[in-house]
C-alpha cells in the first residue's frame, strides 16, 4: 500500500491499544496521532506507565496494531499479517535499555547476527561487523565477550548491532538508563552521528533530561495520550 505522506517514515493516525480480554480489557493508548519525517530524530518522554514502550512496540511491529492507522515506510500495518510484520521488522533497528547481547557470542559475532539473518555471505558479515564496531570505537574489543565489556561498551555494541544492517528506522527504549552520565552522552551522540550519516529516522524514549538536545523534536506521553509536539525545543 502506498502512503499519502511520501516524506514521512512513520504516520500514526487515531491509534488505540488495549491489553487483555473481557473484564480485564484495559485501554493503554488513546487516539494517538504522530508523524515522523524521514531522517528526523524524535525523543519521547513521559512518566512510567504512560504507554511509551507499548507505542514503541507497535511502531516496531513487535505487536500488531488493533485500531486506527499505523504506516511504517509507506505500508499500513494495522491489521497486517504476521509475514508483513516480519518483513517490516527487517527495516527497523532496535536498542533496548538492557542491551540484550548474547553472552555466548563475541562483540563481533553479536553484530554479525542481524546480517546473517539477512542472508549476507559470512565473509561480508565479518567485514561489515568489524567496520561498524570500529565506527563505535570498539575496534580493539571485537573478540571480547559481553561480560568483559563495560556497560557503556556493551550499549555501543548494541548500537552497532542495530545499525549494521542500515535500517531505515531505529527505535530505542531508554538506551541510556543503565549508563553513567558520560557513557550515556557518548552513546546518544554516536547514535545521532551514525543516524545522520545513514539518514535514518530515530525515535528514542528516555527519562534522561541530559540527552534531550540531540532531538530535532520532543513529544510527550501521559496516561496513554500524546500530550504535545514541542517543535524545535531542543534547538
Ligand atoms: P511506559 O513504557 O511508558 O512505562 P508501558 O507501555 O510499559 O508504559 O505501559 C503502559 C500501561 O500498559 C501500563 O499501565 C502497564 O501496566 C500496561 N502494560 C504494559 N505491558 C502490558 C502487558 N503486556 N499486558 C498488560 N498490561 C500491560
Ligand atoms: Mg517503558
Short mmCIF file of C-alpha atoms and ligand atoms in Angstrom, two decimals, residues 52-53 173-174, ligand 2:
data_model
loop_
_atom_site.label_atom_id
_atom_site.label_comp_id
_atom_site.label_asym_id
_atom_site.label_seq_id
_atom_site.Cartn_x
_atom_site.Cartn_y
_atom_site.Cartn_z
CA UNK A 52 5.77 4.71 25.72
CA UNK A 53 7.03 1.13 25.42
CA UNK A 173 13.77 2.39 24.55
CA UNK A 174 15.65 4.13 27.38
MG1 LIG B 2 8.77 1.60 29.13
#
